[in-house]
Short mmCIF file of C-alpha atoms in Angstrom, two decimals:
data_model
loop_
_atom_site.label_atom_id
_atom_site.label_comp_id
_atom_site.label_asym_id
_atom_site.label_seq_id
_atom_site.Cartn_x
_atom_site.Cartn_y
_atom_site.Cartn_z
CA MET D 1 0.21 0.17 -0.44
CA GLY D 2 0.92 3.34 0.05
CA GLU D 3 0.25 6.76 -1.99
CA SER D 4 -0.08 6.82 -6.23
CA GLY D 5 3.15 7.74 -8.39
CA VAL D 6 5.15 5.86 -5.35
CA GLY D 7 5.76 3.26 -7.59
CA LYS D 8 3.62 0.20 -6.76
CA SER D 9 2.89 -1.01 -9.84
CA MET D 10 6.36 -0.62 -11.54
CA PHE D 11 7.21 -2.96 -8.37
CA LEU D 12 4.49 -6.16 -9.27
CA LYS D 13 6.15 -6.27 -13.09
CA ARG D 14 9.47 -6.33 -12.05
CA ILE D 15 8.97 -8.85 -9.19
CA ALA D 16 6.75 -11.10 -11.35
CA ASP D 17 7.59 -10.54 -15.12
CA ASP D 18 11.42 -9.09 -14.86
CA ASP D 19 9.21 -6.14 -16.67
CA PHE D 20 10.07 -2.52 -16.07
CA SER D 21 9.48 0.78 -17.69
CA ASN D 22 9.44 4.65 -16.51
CA ASP D 23 6.24 5.87 -18.11
CA PHE D 24 3.78 6.41 -15.14
CA SER D 25 -0.09 6.23 -14.88
CA PRO D 26 -2.42 5.63 -11.99
CA THR D 27 -3.25 2.37 -11.02
CA ILE D 28 -7.17 3.01 -11.53
CA GLY D 29 -8.51 -0.77 -11.26
CA ILE D 30 -6.78 -4.09 -9.69
CA ASP D 31 -3.75 -5.70 -11.09
CA PHE D 32 -2.44 -9.07 -9.41
CA LYS D 33 0.51 -10.76 -10.36
CA ASN D 34 0.89 -14.70 -9.19
CA LEU D 35 4.54 -15.66 -8.02
CA VAL D 36 5.99 -18.81 -6.11
CA VAL D 37 8.67 -17.91 -3.60
CA ASP D 38 11.40 -20.46 -2.55
CA LEU D 39 12.66 -20.02 0.96
CA ASP D 40 15.03 -22.20 0.75
CA ASP D 41 17.05 -22.25 -2.86
CA GLU D 42 20.40 -21.54 -0.94
CA ASP D 43 19.83 -24.44 0.87
CA GLU D 44 18.76 -26.87 -2.71
CA ASP D 45 20.63 -28.63 -5.63
CA GLU D 46 20.89 -26.22 -8.38
CA ASP D 47 19.66 -28.64 -10.60
CA GLU D 48 16.45 -29.41 -8.46
CA ASP D 49 13.43 -28.94 -10.39
CA ASP D 50 11.57 -26.87 -8.06
CA SER D 51 7.62 -27.75 -10.14
CA ASP D 52 7.33 -30.29 -6.95
CA GLY D 53 5.02 -27.45 -5.76
CA ASP D 54 7.69 -27.07 -2.42
CA GLY D 55 7.55 -23.42 -2.86
CA ILE D 56 5.05 -20.75 -2.08
CA LYS D 57 2.56 -19.92 -4.25
CA VAL D 58 1.54 -16.00 -3.35
CA GLN D 59 -0.46 -13.57 -4.94
CA LEU D 60 -0.02 -9.90 -5.19
CA TRP D 61 -2.43 -7.11 -5.41
CA ASP D 62 -1.62 -3.62 -6.63
CA LEU D 63 -4.41 -1.86 -5.92
CA PRO D 64 -5.02 2.05 -6.32
CA GLY D 65 -3.47 4.84 -3.85
CA LYS D 66 -5.56 7.70 -5.07
CA GLU D 67 -7.78 8.53 -2.66
CA GLU D 68 -10.80 8.63 -4.77
CA TYR D 69 -10.70 5.31 -5.03
CA ARG D 70 -9.66 4.07 -1.88
CA THR D 71 -13.27 2.37 -1.57
CA ILE D 72 -12.63 -0.18 -4.24
CA ALA D 73 -9.23 -0.91 -2.81
CA THR D 74 -10.60 -1.53 0.79
CA SER D 75 -13.12 -4.10 -0.97
CA TYR D 76 -10.19 -6.17 -1.42
CA PHE D 77 -8.74 -6.48 1.97
CA ASP D 78 -10.51 -9.66 2.91
CA GLY D 79 -8.07 -12.43 3.10
CA THR D 80 -4.93 -10.95 3.06
CA HIS D 81 -2.46 -11.78 4.87
CA GLY D 82 0.71 -9.17 4.39
CA VAL D 83 1.00 -5.52 3.14
CA LEU D 84 4.30 -4.11 1.81
CA LEU D 85 3.83 -0.58 2.97
CA VAL D 86 5.92 1.60 0.48
CA TYR D 87 6.71 4.97 -0.26
CA ASP D 88 9.03 6.80 -2.31
CA VAL D 89 12.37 7.98 -1.16
CA THR D 90 12.37 11.06 -4.10
CA GLY D 91 8.83 11.82 -2.13
CA ARG D 92 8.60 13.24 1.47
CA TYR D 93 4.50 13.12 1.40
CA SER D 94 4.71 9.90 0.46
CA PHE D 95 7.21 8.89 3.44
CA ASP D 96 4.75 11.18 6.18
CA SER D 97 1.25 9.57 4.88
CA ILE D 98 2.76 5.71 5.95
CA ARG D 99 1.08 5.97 9.26
CA ASN D 100 -2.51 6.98 8.14
CA TRP D 101 -1.66 3.75 5.60
CA ILE D 102 -0.90 1.89 8.79
CA ARG D 103 -4.00 3.01 11.04
CA LEU D 104 -6.04 2.03 7.57
CA ILE D 105 -4.43 -1.56 7.50
CA ASP D 106 -5.00 -1.26 11.60
CA ASP D 107 -8.90 -0.54 10.74
CA LYS D 108 -9.92 -2.54 7.78
CA ILE D 109 -7.90 -5.84 8.05
CA GLY D 110 -6.78 -5.61 11.48
CA THR D 111 -3.25 -5.53 13.65
CA HIS D 112 -2.56 -9.24 13.21
CA VAL D 113 -2.04 -8.91 9.55
CA SER D 114 1.94 -8.69 9.05
CA LYS D 115 3.57 -5.23 7.71
CA ILE D 116 6.98 -4.69 5.89
CA LEU D 117 8.37 -1.44 5.00
CA VAL D 118 9.11 -0.24 1.58
CA GLY D 119 11.50 2.87 0.52
CA HIS D 120 11.16 2.81 -2.93
CA LYS D 121 13.26 4.52 -5.53
CA CYS D 122 16.61 3.90 -3.89
CA ASP D 123 18.53 4.21 -7.24
CA GLN D 124 17.52 8.63 -7.28
CA VAL D 125 20.62 9.26 -4.64
CA ASP D 126 21.00 12.29 -5.65
CA ASN D 127 17.02 12.85 -5.77
CA GLN D 128 16.43 10.91 -2.27
CA VAL D 129 14.38 13.64 -0.04
CA VAL D 130 13.95 10.25 2.76
CA SER D 131 16.93 9.00 4.43
CA THR D 132 17.69 5.51 4.96
CA GLU D 133 17.84 6.26 9.25
CA GLU D 134 14.44 7.56 8.96
CA GLY D 135 12.91 4.59 7.72
CA ARG D 136 14.80 2.52 9.55
CA ARG D 137 13.47 4.55 12.50
CA LEU D 138 9.86 4.47 11.46
CA ALA D 139 9.97 0.87 10.82
CA ARG D 140 11.82 0.62 14.21
CA GLU D 141 8.28 2.43 15.47
CA PHE D 142 6.43 -0.30 14.48
CA ASN D 143 8.43 -3.34 15.04
CA ILE D 144 8.57 -3.74 11.02
CA GLN D 145 11.20 -4.87 9.03
CA PHE D 146 12.53 -2.70 6.52
CA TYR D 147 13.74 -2.58 3.08
CA GLU D 148 14.94 -0.20 0.73
CA CYS D 149 14.44 -1.14 -3.07
CA SER D 150 14.73 -0.21 -6.67
CA SER D 151 12.68 -1.62 -9.66
CA GLN D 152 14.80 -0.36 -12.21
CA ALA D 153 17.86 -1.60 -10.34
CA ASN D 154 16.35 -4.77 -9.70
CA GLU D 155 17.28 -4.20 -6.34
CA ASN D 156 16.37 -5.54 -3.17
CA LEU D 157 12.55 -6.61 -4.07
CA GLN D 158 12.82 -10.33 -3.80
CA ALA D 159 13.97 -9.78 -0.49
CA ALA D 160 11.41 -7.67 0.10
CA VAL D 161 9.04 -9.79 -0.34
CA GLU D 162 10.38 -13.10 1.16
CA GLY D 163 10.29 -11.19 4.48
CA LEU D 164 7.06 -10.55 3.68
CA VAL D 165 6.37 -14.08 3.54
CA LYS D 166 8.56 -15.09 6.21
CA SER D 167 7.20 -13.15 8.52
CA ILE D 168 3.21 -13.93 7.72
CA GLN D 169 4.74 -17.73 8.54
CA GLU D 170 6.01 -16.58 11.81
CA ARG D 171 2.84 -15.07 12.80
CA ARG D 172 0.76 -18.01 11.67
CA GLU D 173 3.28 -20.51 13.32
CA GLU D 174 2.38 -18.32 16.43
CA GLU D 175 -1.53 -18.49 15.80
CA ARG D 176 -1.70 -22.35 15.26
CA VAL D 177 0.36 -22.55 18.57
CA VAL D 178 -1.78 -20.28 20.75
CA GLU D 179 -5.44 -22.21 18.69
CA SER D 180 -4.31 -25.71 19.28
CA GLU D 181 -3.90 -24.35 23.21
CA GLN D 182 -7.20 -23.40 22.86
CA VAL D 183 -9.01 -25.69 21.43
CA GLY D 184 -11.63 -27.50 23.11
CA PRO D 185 -15.07 -27.60 25.08
CA GLY D 186 -16.46 -23.90 24.11
CA PHE D 187 -13.79 -23.01 21.20
CA PHE D 188 -13.45 -23.28 17.56
CA GLN D 189 -10.26 -24.08 15.46
CA LYS D 190 -10.16 -20.95 12.74
CA ILE D 191 -8.75 -21.23 8.94
CA ALA D 192 -7.56 -18.36 7.68
CA ILE D 193 -9.41 -17.76 4.17
CA GLY D 194 -7.22 -17.83 1.49
CA TRP D 195 -4.28 -19.99 2.54
CA SER D 196 -5.31 -23.22 1.41
CA SER D 197 -2.82 -26.54 1.96
CA TRP D 198 -0.75 -26.08 -1.21
CA ARG D 199 0.39 -22.28 1.50
CA SER D 200 -0.78 -19.86 -1.26
CA SER D 201 -0.75 -16.10 0.68
CA THR D 202 -2.10 -13.17 -0.34
CA SER D 203 -1.01 -9.61 0.15
CA SER D 204 -1.35 -6.18 -0.86
CA MET D 205 0.59 -3.04 -2.93
CA ALA D 206 -2.24 -0.41 -2.25
#
């Protein structure tokens, strides 16, 4: 999630299709991409076929950031397990708006959802107005991970998505422990919408 113009669509195209364009047009509708995240690839044989289903299937949604399309965006929040909070390091307003996006997430989705802070367009060093340390401080304030990324340079995009997936996994494991302790008379086992037996997760970049 994040303000219009921070590069969410560029991020999505680069991470999913390895495609990049500087042409900007604000997202009006809804777009999403499917990808498989393999968190254990460093331990696997390079020749091993990844088609065995061991990867985590992720659906990344690109939702409009403009205020007039906010109602459309929030209607797609159901089933969301994680959110990439994206700001433009060359735009102060987009950074200052992150707290508003976090409040929206907590209100519409819940405080349980995993969040990652992304400082986008970090390749534009000469135009950077939001320092790396400011991003780190904001991430520490909300106890979330922070990555500076560049779609143009294809830098840290994979790391940010993997960080989000790991955070979702850890949170779900904590929930399973709590739920297993509660299951019994008067309790019920919760099943998260959107996470099936083949381990899919839904993440937003509104």
